[in-house]
């Protein structure tokens, strides 16, 4: 390889890690810290064309088709894929639950990611060297989407919040089952679960998009946004089908959540990972 090519590779790697530092690592470090500040919030109505482009920005038409093709053969009912993520060594072991609830009227998809156990196991390093889990925030991530029988997006709801909001005497609310109940309420009503009402300072990211007839609205809130204008800019980019700067922490949030419906749900459906289960258990 020529010297110029090596230098270019090094420059690209430096640029990549610099972007990740600002986009992912610094926001995660800040997310570990408590604050009384309520994240900036924007609520607005959308024109049908704006809503269509925004929905496409989150879940592309091609991925919607993959989702629809994977869901169509399923009988009505509830389906679950339970996945172990992280490692004990890194103190990141936790679960992911992918849930499908298919009805004749619509289909709901849920991604439940309780990360309240990050760094909670004992650090046995004689030097006290931090593990990956010691550096990651303890949060809960709830992502849900509702599709019409024809595979069109009706609602998308993404909520990420600090697990510290859950009181010591209510640890059962950390379980995937209880987090799933919260996700269902958010998707149905577009409102926060009771545990977060009056404690909006613990929200780190919330995006809720929904249609009612021919009307569309969106709610967006993010701790990483410096002000309302930053949220407006994020929505403007989504409504234009554009991405933001590669080092923008709001772009970092969107990148994570796009993959859930664009990649993991279609992949796991095609691999037939989902099994029927009783949603009441």
PDB file of C-alpha atoms in Angstrom:
ATOM      1  CA  UNK A   1       0.000   0.000   0.000  1.00  0.00           C
ATOM      2  CA  UNK A   2       1.256   3.472  -0.861  1.00  0.00           C
ATOM      3  CA  UNK A   3       2.167   5.889   1.909  1.00  0.00           C
ATOM      4  CA  UNK A   4      -0.727   8.179   0.962  1.00  0.00           C
ATOM      5  CA  UNK A   5      -3.168   5.294   1.385  1.00  0.00           C
ATOM      6  CA  UNK A   6      -1.836   4.457   4.855  1.00  0.00           C
ATOM      7  CA  UNK A   7      -2.095   8.076   5.954  1.00  0.00           C
ATOM      8  CA  UNK A   8      -5.658   8.270   4.635  1.00  0.00           C
ATOM      9  CA  UNK A   9      -6.599   5.117   6.566  1.00  0.00           C
ATOM     10  CA  UNK A  10      -5.149   6.554   9.777  1.00  0.00           C
ATOM     11  CA  UNK A  11      -6.976   9.837   9.231  1.00  0.00           C
ATOM     12  CA  UNK A  12     -10.256   7.980   8.652  1.00  0.00           C
ATOM     13  CA  UNK A  13      -9.821   5.971  11.851  1.00  0.00           C
ATOM     14  CA  UNK A  14      -9.025   9.094  13.867  1.00  0.00           C
ATOM     15  CA  UNK A  15     -12.078  10.839  12.392  1.00  0.00           C
ATOM     16  CA  UNK A  16     -14.282   7.803  13.141  1.00  0.00           C
ATOM     17  CA  UNK A  17     -13.257   7.602  16.788  1.00  0.00           C
ATOM     18  CA  UNK A  18     -13.532  11.365  17.205  1.00  0.00           C
ATOM     19  CA  UNK A  19     -17.096  11.215  15.862  1.00  0.00           C
ATOM     20  CA  UNK A  20     -17.963   8.337  18.198  1.00  0.00           C
ATOM     21  CA  UNK A  21     -16.510  10.198  21.155  1.00  0.00           C
ATOM     22  CA  UNK A  22     -18.901  13.107  20.656  1.00  0.00           C
ATOM     23  CA  UNK A  23     -21.812  11.076  19.271  1.00  0.00           C
ATOM     24  CA  UNK A  24     -21.845   8.120  21.694  1.00  0.00           C
ATOM     25  CA  UNK A  25     -19.282   8.090  24.511  1.00  0.00           C
ATOM     26  CA  UNK A  26     -19.612  11.577  26.005  1.00  0.00           C
ATOM     27  CA  UNK A  27     -23.451  11.477  25.953  1.00  0.00           C
ATOM     28  CA  UNK A  28     -23.365   8.029  27.645  1.00  0.00           C
ATOM     29  CA  UNK A  29     -21.068   9.377  30.372  1.00  0.00           C
ATOM     30  CA  UNK A  30     -23.409  12.325  30.929  1.00  0.00           C
ATOM     31  CA  UNK A  31     -26.397   9.984  30.979  1.00  0.00           C
ATOM     32  CA  UNK A  32     -24.950   8.255  34.035  1.00  0.00           C
ATOM     33  CA  UNK A  33     -25.330  11.476  36.017  1.00  0.00           C
ATOM     34  CA  UNK A  34     -28.545  12.702  37.644  1.00  0.00           C
ATOM     35  CA  UNK A  35     -29.936  16.087  36.668  1.00  0.00           C
ATOM     36  CA  UNK A  36     -33.007  18.165  37.512  1.00  0.00           C
ATOM     37  CA  UNK A  37     -33.119  19.577  33.978  1.00  0.00           C
ATOM     38  CA  UNK A  38     -36.106  18.457  31.924  1.00  0.00           C
ATOM     39  CA  UNK A  39     -34.967  17.750  28.337  1.00  0.00           C
ATOM     40  CA  UNK A  40     -36.029  20.187  25.608  1.00  0.00           C
ATOM     41  CA  UNK A  41     -39.352  19.195  24.066  1.00  0.00           C
ATOM     42  CA  UNK A  42     -41.007  19.816  20.700  1.00  0.00           C
ATOM     43  CA  UNK A  43     -44.541  18.777  19.755  1.00  0.00           C
ATOM     44  CA  UNK A  44     -45.903  19.499  16.319  1.00  0.00           C
ATOM     45  CA  UNK A  45     -48.444  18.464  13.727  1.00  0.00           C
ATOM     46  CA  UNK A  46     -47.142  17.184  10.407  1.00  0.00           C
ATOM     47  CA  UNK A  47     -48.428  17.442   6.878  1.00  0.00           C
ATOM     48  CA  UNK A  48     -48.998  14.024   5.237  1.00  0.00           C
ATOM     49  CA  UNK A  49     -45.954  14.462   2.978  1.00  0.00           C
ATOM     50  CA  UNK A  50     -43.739  15.402   5.954  1.00  0.00           C
ATOM     51  CA  UNK A  51     -45.059  12.444   7.936  1.00  0.00           C
ATOM     52  CA  UNK A  52     -44.360  10.049   5.079  1.00  0.00           C
ATOM     53  CA  UNK A  53     -40.753  11.147   4.674  1.00  0.00           C
ATOM     54  CA  UNK A  54     -40.191  11.117   8.448  1.00  0.00           C
ATOM     55  CA  UNK A  55     -41.540   7.575   8.752  1.00  0.00           C
ATOM     56  CA  UNK A  56     -39.340   6.507   5.827  1.00  0.00           C
ATOM     57  CA  UNK A  57     -36.354   8.072   7.620  1.00  0.00           C
ATOM     58  CA  UNK A  58     -36.950   5.767  10.579  1.00  0.00           C
ATOM     59  CA  UNK A  59     -38.089   2.578   8.814  1.00  0.00           C
ATOM     60  CA  UNK A  60     -37.477   2.406   5.071  1.00  0.00           C
ATOM     61  CA  UNK A  61     -40.058   1.068   2.616  1.00  0.00           C
ATOM     62  CA  UNK A  62     -37.831  -1.891   1.754  1.00  0.00           C
ATOM     63  CA  UNK A  63     -37.510  -2.876   5.415  1.00  0.00           C
ATOM     64  CA  UNK A  64     -41.245  -2.409   5.933  1.00  0.00           C
ATOM     65  CA  UNK A  65     -41.788  -4.857   3.085  1.00  0.00           C
ATOM     66  CA  UNK A  66     -39.441  -7.361   4.783  1.00  0.00           C
ATOM     67  CA  UNK A  67     -41.356  -6.902   8.037  1.00  0.00           C
ATOM     68  CA  UNK A  68     -44.706  -7.348   6.293  1.00  0.00           C
ATOM     69  CA  UNK A  69     -43.535 -10.466   4.458  1.00  0.00           C
ATOM     70  CA  UNK A  70     -42.250 -11.965   7.712  1.00  0.00           C
ATOM     71  CA  UNK A  71     -45.392 -11.158   9.695  1.00  0.00           C
ATOM     72  CA  UNK A  72     -47.992 -12.109   7.060  1.00  0.00           C
ATOM     73  CA  UNK A  73     -47.666 -15.922   7.488  1.00  0.00           C
ATOM     74  CA  UNK A  74     -48.101 -15.682  11.284  1.00  0.00           C
ATOM     75  CA  UNK A  75     -51.455 -16.472  12.801  1.00  0.00           C
ATOM     76  CA  UNK A  76     -53.042 -13.899  15.074  1.00  0.00           C
ATOM     77  CA  UNK A  77     -51.472 -13.962  18.519  1.00  0.00           C
ATOM     78  CA  UNK A  78     -48.314 -13.061  20.453  1.00  0.00           C
ATOM     79  CA  UNK A  79     -44.757 -14.084  19.570  1.00  0.00           C
ATOM     80  CA  UNK A  80     -41.482 -13.680  21.446  1.00  0.00           C
ATOM     81  CA  UNK A  81     -37.760 -13.930  20.790  1.00  0.00           C
ATOM     82  CA  UNK A  82     -35.724 -13.704  24.018  1.00  0.00           C
ATOM     83  CA  UNK A  83     -32.057 -12.873  23.510  1.00  0.00           C
ATOM     84  CA  UNK A  84     -29.123 -12.732  25.961  1.00  0.00           C
ATOM     85  CA  UNK A  85     -26.821  -9.781  25.345  1.00  0.00           C
ATOM     86  CA  UNK A  86     -23.489  -8.658  26.776  1.00  0.00           C
ATOM     87  CA  UNK A  87     -21.120 -10.695  28.960  1.00  0.00           C
ATOM     88  CA  UNK A  88     -20.581 -11.357  32.646  1.00  0.00           C
ATOM     89  CA  UNK A  89     -16.896 -10.473  32.265  1.00  0.00           C
ATOM     90  CA  UNK A  90     -17.723  -7.006  30.964  1.00  0.00           C
ATOM     91  CA  UNK A  91     -20.560  -6.540  33.507  1.00  0.00           C
ATOM     92  CA  UNK A  92     -22.946  -5.961  30.612  1.00  0.00           C
ATOM     93  CA  UNK A  93     -25.074  -9.116  30.753  1.00  0.00           C
ATOM     94  CA  UNK A  94     -28.762  -8.342  30.187  1.00  0.00           C
ATOM     95  CA  UNK A  95     -31.682  -9.436  28.000  1.00  0.00           C
ATOM     96  CA  UNK A  96     -33.408  -8.190  24.872  1.00  0.00           C
ATOM     97  CA  UNK A  97     -37.001  -9.149  24.157  1.00  0.00           C
ATOM     98  CA  UNK A  98     -38.488  -8.839  20.680  1.00  0.00           C
ATOM     99  CA  UNK A  99     -42.271  -9.168  20.792  1.00  0.00           C
ATOM    100  CA  UNK A 100     -44.885  -9.318  18.032  1.00  0.00           C
ATOM    101  CA  UNK A 101     -48.608  -8.993  18.718  1.00  0.00           C
ATOM    102  CA  UNK A 102     -50.599  -9.665  15.572  1.00  0.00           C
ATOM    103  CA  UNK A 103     -54.295  -8.856  15.298  1.00  0.00           C
ATOM    104  CA  UNK A 104     -56.660  -8.514  12.346  1.00  0.00           C
ATOM    105  CA  UNK A 105     -56.754  -4.731  12.842  1.00  0.00           C
ATOM    106  CA  UNK A 106     -53.011  -4.092  13.239  1.00  0.00           C
ATOM    107  CA  UNK A 107     -49.686  -5.524  14.376  1.00  0.00           C
ATOM    108  CA  UNK A 108     -47.527  -4.186  17.192  1.00  0.00           C
ATOM    109  CA  UNK A 109     -43.780  -4.764  17.426  1.00  0.00           C
ATOM    110  CA  UNK A 110     -41.939  -4.235  20.710  1.00  0.00           C
ATOM    111  CA  UNK A 111     -38.262  -4.140  21.589  1.00  0.00           C
ATOM    112  CA  UNK A 112     -37.631  -4.294  25.343  1.00  0.00           C
ATOM    113  CA  UNK A 113     -34.077  -3.586  26.496  1.00  0.00           C
ATOM    114  CA  UNK A 114     -33.645  -3.275  30.284  1.00  0.00           C
ATOM    115  CA  UNK A 115     -30.066  -2.136  30.965  1.00  0.00           C
ATOM    116  CA  UNK A 116     -30.385  -1.399  34.693  1.00  0.00           C
ATOM    117  CA  UNK A 117     -27.818  -4.116  35.541  1.00  0.00           C
ATOM    118  CA  UNK A 118     -24.877  -2.417  33.822  1.00  0.00           C
ATOM    119  CA  UNK A 119     -21.849  -2.562  36.122  1.00  0.00           C
ATOM    120  CA  UNK A 120     -23.812  -3.941  39.073  1.00  0.00           C
ATOM    121  CA  UNK A 121     -21.840  -7.162  39.511  1.00  0.00           C
ATOM    122  CA  UNK A 122     -18.768  -7.050  41.714  1.00  0.00           C
ATOM    123  CA  UNK A 123     -15.587  -5.850  40.025  1.00  0.00           C
ATOM    124  CA  UNK A 124     -12.979  -8.480  40.846  1.00  0.00           C
ATOM    125  CA  UNK A 125     -10.053  -6.703  39.206  1.00  0.00           C
ATOM    126  CA  UNK A 126      -7.300  -6.312  41.856  1.00  0.00           C
ATOM    127  CA  UNK A 127      -6.470  -2.941  40.283  1.00  0.00           C
ATOM    128  CA  UNK A 128     -10.077  -1.813  40.134  1.00  0.00           C
ATOM    129  CA  UNK A 129      -9.898  -1.321  36.376  1.00  0.00           C
ATOM    130  CA  UNK A 130     -13.354  -0.252  35.148  1.00  0.00           C
ATOM    131  CA  UNK A 131     -15.223  -2.713  32.967  1.00  0.00           C
ATOM    132  CA  UNK A 132     -17.377  -1.759  29.986  1.00  0.00           C
ATOM    133  CA  UNK A 133     -20.496  -2.094  32.134  1.00  0.00           C
ATOM    134  CA  UNK A 134     -19.043   0.252  34.746  1.00  0.00           C
ATOM    135  CA  UNK A 135     -18.877   2.995  32.118  1.00  0.00           C
ATOM    136  CA  UNK A 136     -22.273   2.485  30.525  1.00  0.00           C
ATOM    137  CA  UNK A 137     -25.445   4.161  31.847  1.00  0.00           C
ATOM    138  CA  UNK A 138     -28.147   2.185  33.635  1.00  0.00           C
ATOM    139  CA  UNK A 139     -31.201   2.815  31.468  1.00  0.00           C
ATOM    140  CA  UNK A 140     -34.311   1.210  30.043  1.00  0.00           C
ATOM    141  CA  UNK A 141     -35.035   1.297  26.309  1.00  0.00           C
ATOM    142  CA  UNK A 142     -38.560   0.728  24.997  1.00  0.00           C
ATOM    143  CA  UNK A 143     -39.166   0.813  21.245  1.00  0.00           C
ATOM    144  CA  UNK A 144     -42.522  -0.040  19.722  1.00  0.00           C
ATOM    145  CA  UNK A 145     -44.192   0.328  16.354  1.00  0.00           C
ATOM    146  CA  UNK A 146     -47.695  -0.291  15.066  1.00  0.00           C
ATOM    147  CA  UNK A 147     -48.312  -1.385  11.497  1.00  0.00           C
ATOM    148  CA  UNK A 148     -51.541  -1.599   9.532  1.00  0.00           C
ATOM    149  CA  UNK A 149     -52.598  -4.974   8.044  1.00  0.00           C
ATOM    150  CA  UNK A 150     -50.980  -3.769   4.801  1.00  0.00           C
ATOM    151  CA  UNK A 151     -47.664  -3.030   6.512  1.00  0.00           C
ATOM    152  CA  UNK A 152     -47.947   0.770   6.743  1.00  0.00           C
ATOM    153  CA  UNK A 153     -46.584   2.656   9.764  1.00  0.00           C
ATOM    154  CA  UNK A 154     -49.298   3.964  12.073  1.00  0.00           C
ATOM    155  CA  UNK A 155     -47.242   4.667  15.201  1.00  0.00           C
ATOM    156  CA  UNK A 156     -43.635   4.639  16.357  1.00  0.00           C
ATOM    157  CA  UNK A 157     -42.652   5.226  19.961  1.00  0.00           C
ATOM    158  CA  UNK A 158     -39.108   5.247  21.365  1.00  0.00           C
ATOM    159  CA  UNK A 159     -38.433   5.929  25.040  1.00  0.00           C
ATOM    160  CA  UNK A 160     -35.078   5.783  26.803  1.00  0.00           C
ATOM    161  CA  UNK A 161     -34.912   6.733  30.466  1.00  0.00           C
ATOM    162  CA  UNK A 162     -32.638   6.351  33.476  1.00  0.00           C
ATOM    163  CA  UNK A 163     -33.452   3.301  35.581  1.00  0.00           C
ATOM    164  CA  UNK A 164     -32.690   5.359  38.721  1.00  0.00           C
ATOM    165  CA  UNK A 165     -36.257   6.686  38.513  1.00  0.00           C
ATOM    166  CA  UNK A 166     -37.542   3.300  39.751  1.00  0.00           C
ATOM    167  CA  UNK A 167     -37.709   3.302  43.595  1.00  0.00           C
ATOM    168  CA  UNK A 168     -35.750   0.764  45.636  1.00  0.00           C
ATOM    169  CA  UNK A 169     -38.977  -0.871  46.864  1.00  0.00           C
ATOM    170  CA  UNK A 170     -40.337  -1.335  43.303  1.00  0.00           C
ATOM    171  CA  UNK A 171     -37.500  -3.252  41.651  1.00  0.00           C
ATOM    172  CA  UNK A 172     -40.048  -5.519  39.951  1.00  0.00           C
ATOM    173  CA  UNK A 173     -40.634  -2.620  37.533  1.00  0.00           C
ATOM    174  CA  UNK A 174     -37.188  -3.351  36.061  1.00  0.00           C
ATOM    175  CA  UNK A 175     -38.290  -6.745  34.730  1.00  0.00           C
ATOM    176  CA  UNK A 176     -38.933  -7.254  31.010  1.00  0.00           C
ATOM    177  CA  UNK A 177     -42.569  -8.076  31.800  1.00  0.00           C
ATOM    178  CA  UNK A 178     -43.188  -4.736  33.516  1.00  0.00           C
ATOM    179  CA  UNK A 179     -41.184  -2.830  30.910  1.00  0.00           C
ATOM    180  CA  UNK A 180     -43.363  -4.453  28.245  1.00  0.00           C
ATOM    181  CA  UNK A 181     -46.498  -3.226  30.036  1.00  0.00           C
ATOM    182  CA  UNK A 182     -45.044   0.278  30.010  1.00  0.00           C
ATOM    183  CA  UNK A 183     -44.237   0.023  26.307  1.00  0.00           C
ATOM    184  CA  UNK A 184     -47.815  -1.025  25.510  1.00  0.00           C
ATOM    185  CA  UNK A 185     -49.206   2.000  27.358  1.00  0.00           C
ATOM    186  CA  UNK A 186     -46.847   4.368  25.565  1.00  0.00           C
ATOM    187  CA  UNK A 187     -47.707   2.973  22.131  1.00  0.00           C
ATOM    188  CA  UNK A 188     -51.447   2.980  22.784  1.00  0.00           C
ATOM    189  CA  UNK A 189     -51.792   6.386  24.435  1.00  0.00           C
ATOM    190  CA  UNK A 190     -48.666   8.311  23.525  1.00  0.00           C
ATOM    191  CA  UNK A 191     -48.186   9.204  27.187  1.00  0.00           C
ATOM    192  CA  UNK A 192     -45.509   8.412  29.752  1.00  0.00           C
ATOM    193  CA  UNK A 193     -45.824   5.471  32.151  1.00  0.00           C
ATOM    194  CA  UNK A 194     -46.891   6.482  35.651  1.00  0.00           C
ATOM    195  CA  UNK A 195     -43.396   5.982  37.090  1.00  0.00           C
ATOM    196  CA  UNK A 196     -42.072   8.861  34.924  1.00  0.00           C
ATOM    197  CA  UNK A 197     -44.880  11.373  35.354  1.00  0.00           C
ATOM    198  CA  UNK A 198     -43.529  14.362  37.214  1.00  0.00           C
ATOM    199  CA  UNK A 199     -40.013  12.981  36.758  1.00  0.00           C
ATOM    200  CA  UNK A 200     -39.425  13.949  33.152  1.00  0.00           C
ATOM    201  CA  UNK A 201     -35.859  14.929  34.094  1.00  0.00           C
ATOM    202  CA  UNK A 202     -35.025  11.192  33.954  1.00  0.00           C
ATOM    203  CA  UNK A 203     -35.989  10.969  30.261  1.00  0.00           C
ATOM    204  CA  UNK A 204     -32.944  10.862  28.019  1.00  0.00           C
ATOM    205  CA  UNK A 205     -34.701  10.333  24.661  1.00  0.00           C
ATOM    206  CA  UNK A 206     -38.362  10.186  23.678  1.00  0.00           C
ATOM    207  CA  UNK A 207     -39.753  10.206  20.169  1.00  0.00           C
ATOM    208  CA  UNK A 208     -43.421   9.479  19.504  1.00  0.00           C
ATOM    209  CA  UNK A 209     -44.918   9.566  16.001  1.00  0.00           C
ATOM    210  CA  UNK A 210     -48.542   8.663  15.309  1.00  0.00           C
ATOM    211  CA  UNK A 211     -51.376   9.130  12.861  1.00  0.00           C
ATOM    212  CA  UNK A 212     -55.072   9.619  13.559  1.00  0.00           C
ATOM    213  CA  UNK A 213     -57.029   9.400  10.346  1.00  0.00           C
ATOM    214  CA  UNK A 214     -55.337  11.852   8.000  1.00  0.00           C
ATOM    215  CA  UNK A 215     -53.647  13.785  10.825  1.00  0.00           C
ATOM    216  CA  UNK A 216     -50.072  13.217  11.995  1.00  0.00           C
ATOM    217  CA  UNK A 217     -48.197  14.455  15.028  1.00  0.00           C
ATOM    218  CA  UNK A 218     -44.814  13.985  16.652  1.00  0.00           C
ATOM    219  CA  UNK A 219     -43.384  14.461  20.137  1.00  0.00           C
ATOM    220  CA  UNK A 220     -39.605  14.667  20.480  1.00  0.00           C
ATOM    221  CA  UNK A 221     -37.510  15.148  23.602  1.00  0.00           C
ATOM    222  CA  UNK A 222     -33.801  14.543  24.207  1.00  0.00           C
ATOM    223  CA  UNK A 223     -31.404  15.181  27.049  1.00  0.00           C
ATOM    224  CA  UNK A 224     -28.471  15.507  24.632  1.00  0.00           C
ATOM    225  CA  UNK A 225     -30.156  18.462  22.908  1.00  0.00           C
ATOM    226  CA  UNK A 226     -28.829  21.784  24.127  1.00  0.00           C
ATOM    227  CA  UNK A 227     -32.081  23.586  23.379  1.00  0.00           C
ATOM    228  CA  UNK A 228     -35.393  23.375  21.525  1.00  0.00           C
ATOM    229  CA  UNK A 229     -33.677  24.458  18.312  1.00  0.00           C
ATOM    230  CA  UNK A 230     -31.569  21.276  18.357  1.00  0.00           C
ATOM    231  CA  UNK A 231     -34.752  19.167  18.506  1.00  0.00           C
ATOM    232  CA  UNK A 232     -36.280  21.231  15.699  1.00  0.00           C
ATOM    233  CA  UNK A 233     -33.172  20.605  13.600  1.00  0.00           C
ATOM    234  CA  UNK A 234     -33.404  16.841  14.216  1.00  0.00           C
ATOM    235  CA  UNK A 235     -37.058  16.785  13.120  1.00  0.00           C
ATOM    236  CA  UNK A 236     -36.320  18.978  10.110  1.00  0.00           C
ATOM    237  CA  UNK A 237     -33.658  16.505   8.981  1.00  0.00           C
ATOM    238  CA  UNK A 238     -36.038  13.572   9.497  1.00  0.00           C
ATOM    239  CA  UNK A 239     -38.765  15.313   7.496  1.00  0.00           C
ATOM    240  CA  UNK A 240     -36.296  15.869   4.666  1.00  0.00           C
ATOM    241  CA  UNK A 241     -34.939  12.329   4.800  1.00  0.00           C
ATOM    242  CA  UNK A 242     -31.504  13.628   5.740  1.00  0.00           C
ATOM    243  CA  UNK A 243     -29.025  12.553   8.402  1.00  0.00           C
ATOM    244  CA  UNK A 244     -27.325  14.946  10.786  1.00  0.00           C
ATOM    245  CA  UNK A 245     -23.638  15.477  11.418  1.00  0.00           C
ATOM    246  CA  UNK A 246     -21.814  12.190  12.115  1.00  0.00           C
ATOM    247  CA  UNK A 247     -20.712  13.483  15.540  1.00  0.00           C
ATOM    248  CA  UNK A 248     -24.164  14.715  16.627  1.00  0.00           C
ATOM    249  CA  UNK A 249     -25.429  12.832  19.740  1.00  0.00           C
ATOM    250  CA  UNK A 250     -29.000  12.995  18.431  1.00  0.00           C
ATOM    251  CA  UNK A 251     -27.851  11.251  15.263  1.00  0.00           C
ATOM    252  CA  UNK A 252     -26.264   8.647  17.551  1.00  0.00           C
ATOM    253  CA  UNK A 253     -29.627   7.953  19.176  1.00  0.00           C
ATOM    254  CA  UNK A 254     -31.385   7.634  15.820  1.00  0.00           C
ATOM    255  CA  UNK A 255     -28.705   5.303  14.434  1.00  0.00           C
ATOM    256  CA  UNK A 256     -29.238   2.866  17.306  1.00  0.00           C
ATOM    257  CA  UNK A 257     -32.988   2.769  16.965  1.00  0.00           C
ATOM    258  CA  UNK A 258     -33.134   2.594  13.189  1.00  0.00           C
ATOM    259  CA  UNK A 259     -31.360  -0.749  13.321  1.00  0.00           C
ATOM    260  CA  UNK A 260     -33.993  -2.381  15.518  1.00  0.00           C
ATOM    261  CA  UNK A 261     -36.790  -2.251  12.928  1.00  0.00           C
ATOM    262  CA  UNK A 262     -34.598  -2.072   9.836  1.00  0.00           C
ATOM    263  CA  UNK A 263     -32.287  -4.958  10.710  1.00  0.00           C
ATOM    264  CA  UNK A 264     -33.086  -7.073  13.741  1.00  0.00           C
ATOM    265  CA  UNK A 265     -36.838  -7.639  13.464  1.00  0.00           C
ATOM    266  CA  UNK A 266     -36.715  -8.576   9.730  1.00  0.00           C
ATOM    267  CA  UNK A 267     -33.646 -10.769  10.319  1.00  0.00           C
ATOM    268  CA  UNK A 268     -35.170 -12.643  13.250  1.00  0.00           C
ATOM    269  CA  UNK A 269     -38.462 -13.102  11.402  1.00  0.00           C
ATOM    270  CA  UNK A 270     -36.658 -14.558   8.398  1.00  0.00           C
ATOM    271  CA  UNK A 271     -34.652 -16.830  10.700  1.00  0.00           C
ATOM    272  CA  UNK A 272     -37.927 -17.939  12.367  1.00  0.00           C
ATOM    273  CA  UNK A 273     -36.655 -17.021  15.831  1.00  0.00           C
ATOM    274  CA  UNK A 274     -40.109 -16.046  17.144  1.00  0.00           C
ATOM    275  CA  UNK A 275     -42.199 -18.520  19.122  1.00  0.00           C
ATOM    276  CA  UNK A 276     -45.828 -18.229  20.259  1.00  0.00           C
ATOM    277  CA  UNK A 277     -46.231 -17.218  23.878  1.00  0.00           C
ATOM    278  CA  UNK A 278     -48.858 -15.980  26.304  1.00  0.00           C
ATOM    279  CA  UNK A 279     -48.502 -12.216  26.751  1.00  0.00           C
ATOM    280  CA  UNK A 280     -50.273 -12.480  30.112  1.00  0.00           C
ATOM    281  CA  UNK A 281     -47.546 -14.571  31.762  1.00  0.00           C
TER     282      UNK A 281
END
